[in-house]
């Protein structure tokens, strides 16, 4: 079954890794649009449901970071980086993880923390919304711009991860990663749309815009990530580590804290465990 799925994928889309990255970007952006559009038919999901769904998304991303990026990245390191063998083999991937963490942390220092924009509760370590875009005078315009920037920063690691996964040339590992990120994009897209509507944005306009925004961010990053590691093969383990580190940062700094603020910690934790189990199943059956 594993071989047949990868073979069928290559039979339809060819063997070019950059094309695979484009397909992966389109796939995850489409599921983001589907998730965002659920607000048109599911108008008032409960906080308990959203926390469980976001916990599920966190579990899928967490398992995917290890099974489809970190472990394969370490295995590919000796071929991609000549000097990294023996005890040094994990070093490029681990360095990439730290670099991805620092990049997302510094991004949060510039753009207001998504947690603040989604809940209105400011964290002490978040960027100050009044200082981030000082040139915008209209408070409502500033709020919308900051919301878009924060959620865009949140989505960037996902597109990059899919692109780097396909850029490695290992379709068996990249396919479950693409499916996993696509699945978690559905509840995430719904939660962000609900938050945007609660902030006063139009339901239909934002649902459409969310899909376009996700596509604008995730599709180019997926293509760029695949192209970069194809052209510069020694970057592959660093890039896989970077994408994994950025995803893990988002999980720990954004998703998990957000699901534990309204008294539904147990539901969110159970959702996370279900997400981990599903991703491990996908990893075995698809790659």
CSV table of C-alpha atoms in Angstrom, one decimal:
chain,number,residue,atom,x,y,z
A,1,UNK,CA,0.0,0.0,0.0
A,2,UNK,CA,2.8,2.4,0.9
A,3,UNK,CA,4.6,1.9,-2.4
A,4,UNK,CA,1.3,2.1,-4.4
A,5,UNK,CA,0.4,5.5,-2.8
A,6,UNK,CA,3.8,7.1,-3.6
A,7,UNK,CA,3.8,5.5,-7.0
A,8,UNK,CA,0.3,6.7,-7.9
A,9,UNK,CA,1.3,10.2,-6.7
A,10,UNK,CA,4.3,10.2,-8.9
A,11,UNK,CA,2.3,8.7,-11.8
A,12,UNK,CA,-0.1,11.7,-11.6
A,13,UNK,CA,2.3,14.5,-10.8
A,14,UNK,CA,5.6,13.2,-12.2
A,15,UNK,CA,8.9,13.1,-10.3
A,16,UNK,CA,9.9,16.7,-10.1
A,17,UNK,CA,10.3,17.7,-6.4
A,18,UNK,CA,9.4,21.4,-7.1
A,19,UNK,CA,6.1,20.3,-8.7
A,20,UNK,CA,5.4,18.1,-5.7
A,21,UNK,CA,6.0,21.1,-3.5
A,22,UNK,CA,3.5,23.1,-5.5
A,23,UNK,CA,0.9,20.3,-5.3
A,24,UNK,CA,1.5,20.1,-1.5
A,25,UNK,CA,1.1,23.8,-1.1
A,26,UNK,CA,-2.2,23.8,-3.1
A,27,UNK,CA,-3.4,20.9,-1.0
A,28,UNK,CA,-2.8,22.4,2.4
A,29,UNK,CA,-4.1,25.9,1.3
A,30,UNK,CA,-7.3,24.3,0.0
A,31,UNK,CA,-7.9,22.6,3.3
A,32,UNK,CA,-7.3,25.9,5.1
A,33,UNK,CA,-9.9,27.5,2.9
A,34,UNK,CA,-12.3,24.6,3.7
A,35,UNK,CA,-11.7,25.1,7.4
A,36,UNK,CA,-12.2,28.8,7.3
A,37,UNK,CA,-15.4,28.4,5.2
A,38,UNK,CA,-17.0,26.2,7.8
A,39,UNK,CA,-18.1,29.4,9.6
A,40,UNK,CA,-20.6,29.8,6.8
A,41,UNK,CA,-22.5,26.6,7.8
A,42,UNK,CA,-21.3,26.1,11.4
A,43,UNK,CA,-22.0,29.5,12.8
A,44,UNK,CA,-21.4,29.0,16.5
A,45,UNK,CA,-19.1,26.1,17.5
A,46,UNK,CA,-18.6,25.9,21.3
A,47,UNK,CA,-15.3,26.8,22.9
A,48,UNK,CA,-15.0,23.2,24.2
A,49,UNK,CA,-15.3,21.9,20.6
A,50,UNK,CA,-12.8,24.4,19.3
A,51,UNK,CA,-10.3,23.6,22.0
A,52,UNK,CA,-10.6,19.9,21.3
A,53,UNK,CA,-10.1,20.5,17.6
A,54,UNK,CA,-7.1,22.7,18.1
A,55,UNK,CA,-5.6,20.1,20.5
A,56,UNK,CA,-6.1,17.6,17.7
A,57,UNK,CA,-4.3,19.9,15.3
A,58,UNK,CA,-1.4,20.3,17.7
A,59,UNK,CA,-1.1,16.5,18.1
A,60,UNK,CA,-1.0,16.0,14.3
A,61,UNK,CA,1.7,18.7,13.9
A,62,UNK,CA,3.8,17.5,16.8
A,63,UNK,CA,4.0,13.9,15.5
A,64,UNK,CA,4.6,15.1,11.9
A,65,UNK,CA,7.5,17.3,13.0
A,66,UNK,CA,9.3,14.2,14.3
A,67,UNK,CA,8.2,11.4,11.9
A,68,UNK,CA,8.3,13.4,8.7
A,69,UNK,CA,11.0,16.0,9.3
A,70,UNK,CA,13.4,15.4,12.3
A,71,UNK,CA,14.0,11.6,12.0
A,72,UNK,CA,14.1,11.6,8.1
A,73,UNK,CA,16.4,14.7,8.2
A,74,UNK,CA,18.9,12.9,10.5
A,75,UNK,CA,18.8,9.8,8.3
A,76,UNK,CA,19.5,11.9,5.2
A,77,UNK,CA,22.3,13.9,6.7
A,78,UNK,CA,25.3,11.7,5.8
A,79,UNK,CA,24.4,11.9,2.1
A,80,UNK,CA,23.5,15.6,2.1
A,81,UNK,CA,26.4,16.8,4.4
A,82,UNK,CA,29.6,15.0,3.9
A,83,UNK,CA,31.2,15.9,7.2
A,84,UNK,CA,28.2,15.0,9.4
A,85,UNK,CA,28.7,11.3,10.2
A,86,UNK,CA,28.8,9.3,13.4
A,87,UNK,CA,28.2,11.4,16.5
A,88,UNK,CA,27.9,14.6,14.4
A,89,UNK,CA,25.0,13.2,12.3
A,90,UNK,CA,22.2,14.8,14.2
A,91,UNK,CA,24.0,18.2,14.5
A,92,UNK,CA,22.6,19.9,11.3
A,93,UNK,CA,19.0,19.0,12.0
A,94,UNK,CA,19.4,20.0,15.7
A,95,UNK,CA,20.9,23.3,14.6
A,96,UNK,CA,18.0,23.8,12.2
A,97,UNK,CA,15.5,23.2,15.0
A,98,UNK,CA,17.2,25.9,17.1
A,99,UNK,CA,17.3,28.3,14.1
A,100,UNK,CA,13.6,27.8,13.4
A,101,UNK,CA,12.8,28.4,17.1
A,102,UNK,CA,14.8,31.7,17.1
A,103,UNK,CA,13.2,32.8,13.8
A,104,UNK,CA,9.6,32.4,15.1
A,105,UNK,CA,10.6,33.9,18.5
A,106,UNK,CA,12.0,37.0,16.8
A,107,UNK,CA,9.0,37.2,14.5
A,108,UNK,CA,6.7,37.3,17.6
A,109,UNK,CA,8.9,40.2,18.9
A,110,UNK,CA,8.0,42.2,15.8
A,111,UNK,CA,4.4,41.2,15.0
A,112,UNK,CA,1.9,41.1,17.9
A,113,UNK,CA,1.5,37.7,19.4
A,114,UNK,CA,-1.3,35.8,17.7
A,115,UNK,CA,-2.6,35.0,21.2
A,116,UNK,CA,-3.2,38.6,21.9
A,117,UNK,CA,-5.1,39.2,18.6
A,118,UNK,CA,-7.2,36.1,19.1
A,119,UNK,CA,-8.2,36.6,22.7
A,120,UNK,CA,-7.5,40.2,23.6
A,121,UNK,CA,-5.3,39.0,26.5
A,122,UNK,CA,-1.8,40.4,26.2
A,123,UNK,CA,1.2,38.4,27.2
A,124,UNK,CA,4.2,40.1,28.8
A,125,UNK,CA,6.5,38.7,26.2
A,126,UNK,CA,4.4,39.7,23.2
A,127,UNK,CA,5.1,42.6,20.9
A,128,UNK,CA,3.2,45.8,21.7
A,129,UNK,CA,0.4,46.3,19.1
A,130,UNK,CA,0.7,50.1,19.5
A,131,UNK,CA,4.4,50.0,18.5
A,132,UNK,CA,4.4,47.3,15.8
A,133,UNK,CA,2.9,49.4,13.0
A,134,UNK,CA,3.1,53.0,14.2
A,135,UNK,CA,2.3,54.5,10.8
A,136,UNK,CA,-1.4,53.2,10.9
A,137,UNK,CA,-3.6,55.8,12.5
A,138,UNK,CA,-7.0,54.1,12.2
A,139,UNK,CA,-7.2,51.7,15.2
A,140,UNK,CA,-9.6,49.3,13.3
A,141,UNK,CA,-7.3,49.2,10.2
A,142,UNK,CA,-4.3,48.6,12.4
A,143,UNK,CA,-6.1,45.7,14.2
A,144,UNK,CA,-7.0,44.1,10.9
A,145,UNK,CA,-3.4,44.5,9.5
A,146,UNK,CA,-1.9,43.1,12.7
A,147,UNK,CA,-4.3,40.2,12.7
A,148,UNK,CA,-3.3,39.3,9.2
A,149,UNK,CA,0.4,39.6,9.9
A,150,UNK,CA,0.2,37.5,13.1
A,151,UNK,CA,-1.8,34.6,11.5
A,152,UNK,CA,0.4,34.7,8.4
A,153,UNK,CA,3.5,34.3,10.6
A,154,UNK,CA,1.7,31.4,12.2
A,155,UNK,CA,1.1,29.6,8.9
A,156,UNK,CA,4.5,30.1,7.3
A,157,UNK,CA,6.2,27.0,8.9
A,158,UNK,CA,3.5,24.7,7.5
A,159,UNK,CA,4.1,25.7,3.9
A,160,UNK,CA,7.8,25.5,4.4
A,161,UNK,CA,7.6,22.1,6.0
A,162,UNK,CA,5.6,20.6,3.1
A,163,UNK,CA,8.0,22.1,0.5
A,164,UNK,CA,11.1,20.9,2.3
A,165,UNK,CA,9.6,17.5,2.8
A,166,UNK,CA,9.0,17.0,-0.9
A,167,UNK,CA,12.3,18.7,-1.7
A,168,UNK,CA,14.1,15.8,0.1
A,169,UNK,CA,13.0,13.5,-2.7
A,170,UNK,CA,11.4,11.1,-0.2
A,171,UNK,CA,7.8,11.1,-1.3
A,172,UNK,CA,7.0,8.3,1.2
A,173,UNK,CA,7.7,10.7,4.1
A,174,UNK,CA,6.4,13.9,2.4
A,175,UNK,CA,3.0,12.5,1.7
A,176,UNK,CA,1.9,11.8,5.3
A,177,UNK,CA,3.4,15.2,6.2
A,178,UNK,CA,1.3,16.9,3.5
A,179,UNK,CA,-1.9,15.1,4.6
A,180,UNK,CA,-1.2,15.8,8.3
A,181,UNK,CA,-0.7,19.5,7.8
A,182,UNK,CA,-3.7,19.6,5.6
A,183,UNK,CA,-5.9,17.9,8.2
A,184,UNK,CA,-4.7,20.2,11.0
A,185,UNK,CA,-5.4,23.2,8.7
A,186,UNK,CA,-9.1,22.5,8.9
A,187,UNK,CA,-9.8,23.1,12.6
A,188,UNK,CA,-7.1,25.8,12.6
A,189,UNK,CA,-8.8,27.6,9.8
A,190,UNK,CA,-12.1,27.4,11.5
A,191,UNK,CA,-10.8,28.7,14.8
A,192,UNK,CA,-9.0,31.6,13.2
A,193,UNK,CA,-12.2,32.5,11.3
A,194,UNK,CA,-14.3,32.4,14.5
A,195,UNK,CA,-11.7,34.7,16.2
A,196,UNK,CA,-11.8,37.1,13.3
A,197,UNK,CA,-15.6,37.3,13.3
A,198,UNK,CA,-15.6,37.9,17.1
A,199,UNK,CA,-13.2,40.7,16.4
A,200,UNK,CA,-15.8,42.3,14.1
A,201,UNK,CA,-14.7,41.1,10.7
A,202,UNK,CA,-17.4,40.1,8.1
A,203,UNK,CA,-18.1,36.3,8.1
A,204,UNK,CA,-18.2,35.7,4.4
A,205,UNK,CA,-15.5,38.2,3.5
A,206,UNK,CA,-13.0,36.8,6.0
A,207,UNK,CA,-13.8,33.1,5.2
A,208,UNK,CA,-12.9,33.8,1.5
A,209,UNK,CA,-9.9,36.0,2.4
A,210,UNK,CA,-8.5,33.4,4.8
A,211,UNK,CA,-8.2,30.9,2.0
A,212,UNK,CA,-6.6,33.4,-0.3
A,213,UNK,CA,-4.2,34.5,2.4
A,214,UNK,CA,-3.2,30.9,3.3
A,215,UNK,CA,-2.6,30.2,-0.4
A,216,UNK,CA,-0.5,33.4,-0.9
A,217,UNK,CA,1.7,32.3,2.1
A,218,UNK,CA,1.8,28.5,2.0
A,219,UNK,CA,2.0,27.8,-1.7
A,220,UNK,CA,5.0,30.0,-2.5
A,221,UNK,CA,6.8,28.8,0.6
A,222,UNK,CA,6.1,25.2,-0.3
A,223,UNK,CA,7.6,25.7,-3.8
A,224,UNK,CA,10.5,27.8,-2.5
A,225,UNK,CA,11.3,25.2,0.2
A,226,UNK,CA,11.3,22.3,-2.3
A,227,UNK,CA,13.4,24.3,-4.8
A,228,UNK,CA,16.0,25.4,-2.2
A,229,UNK,CA,16.8,22.0,-1.0
A,230,UNK,CA,16.9,20.5,-4.5
A,231,UNK,CA,19.4,23.2,-5.7
A,232,UNK,CA,21.4,23.3,-2.5
A,233,UNK,CA,21.3,19.7,-1.2
A,234,UNK,CA,23.6,20.3,1.8
A,235,UNK,CA,20.9,22.7,3.2
A,236,UNK,CA,18.4,19.8,3.4
A,237,UNK,CA,18.9,18.6,7.0
A,238,UNK,CA,19.1,22.2,8.2
A,239,UNK,CA,15.9,23.1,6.4
A,240,UNK,CA,14.1,20.1,7.7
A,241,UNK,CA,15.2,20.9,11.2
A,242,UNK,CA,14.2,24.6,10.7
A,243,UNK,CA,10.7,23.7,9.6
A,244,UNK,CA,10.3,21.2,12.5
A,245,UNK,CA,11.6,23.7,15.0
A,246,UNK,CA,9.2,26.4,13.7
A,247,UNK,CA,6.2,24.0,13.9
A,248,UNK,CA,7.1,22.9,17.4
A,249,UNK,CA,7.4,26.5,18.5
A,250,UNK,CA,3.9,27.3,17.2
A,251,UNK,CA,2.5,24.3,18.9
A,252,UNK,CA,4.1,25.1,22.3
A,253,UNK,CA,3.8,28.9,22.2
A,254,UNK,CA,0.5,29.3,20.5
A,255,UNK,CA,-1.8,26.4,20.2
A,256,UNK,CA,-1.4,24.5,23.5
A,257,UNK,CA,-1.6,27.6,25.7
A,258,UNK,CA,-4.7,28.8,23.8
A,259,UNK,CA,-6.5,25.5,24.4
A,260,UNK,CA,-5.7,25.7,28.1
A,261,UNK,CA,-7.2,29.1,29.0
A,262,UNK,CA,-10.9,28.4,29.1
A,263,UNK,CA,-11.2,25.3,31.4
A,264,UNK,CA,-11.2,22.7,28.7
A,265,UNK,CA,-7.6,21.3,29.3
A,266,UNK,CA,-8.7,17.7,29.4
A,267,UNK,CA,-10.6,17.9,26.1
A,268,UNK,CA,-7.7,19.6,24.4
A,269,UNK,CA,-5.2,17.0,25.8
A,270,UNK,CA,-7.4,14.1,24.6
A,271,UNK,CA,-7.7,15.9,21.2
A,272,UNK,CA,-3.9,16.2,21.1
A,273,UNK,CA,-3.4,12.5,21.8
A,274,UNK,CA,-5.9,11.5,19.1
A,275,UNK,CA,-4.0,13.7,16.7
A,276,UNK,CA,-0.7,12.0,17.5
A,277,UNK,CA,-2.2,8.6,17.1
A,278,UNK,CA,-3.7,9.5,13.7
A,279,UNK,CA,-0.5,11.0,12.4
A,280,UNK,CA,1.5,7.9,13.5
A,281,UNK,CA,-1.1,5.7,11.6
A,282,UNK,CA,-0.8,7.9,8.5
A,283,UNK,CA,3.0,7.7,8.7
A,284,UNK,CA,3.0,3.9,8.8
A,285,UNK,CA,0.3,3.5,6.1
A,286,UNK,CA,1.4,6.3,3.7
A,287,UNK,CA,5.2,6.4,4.4
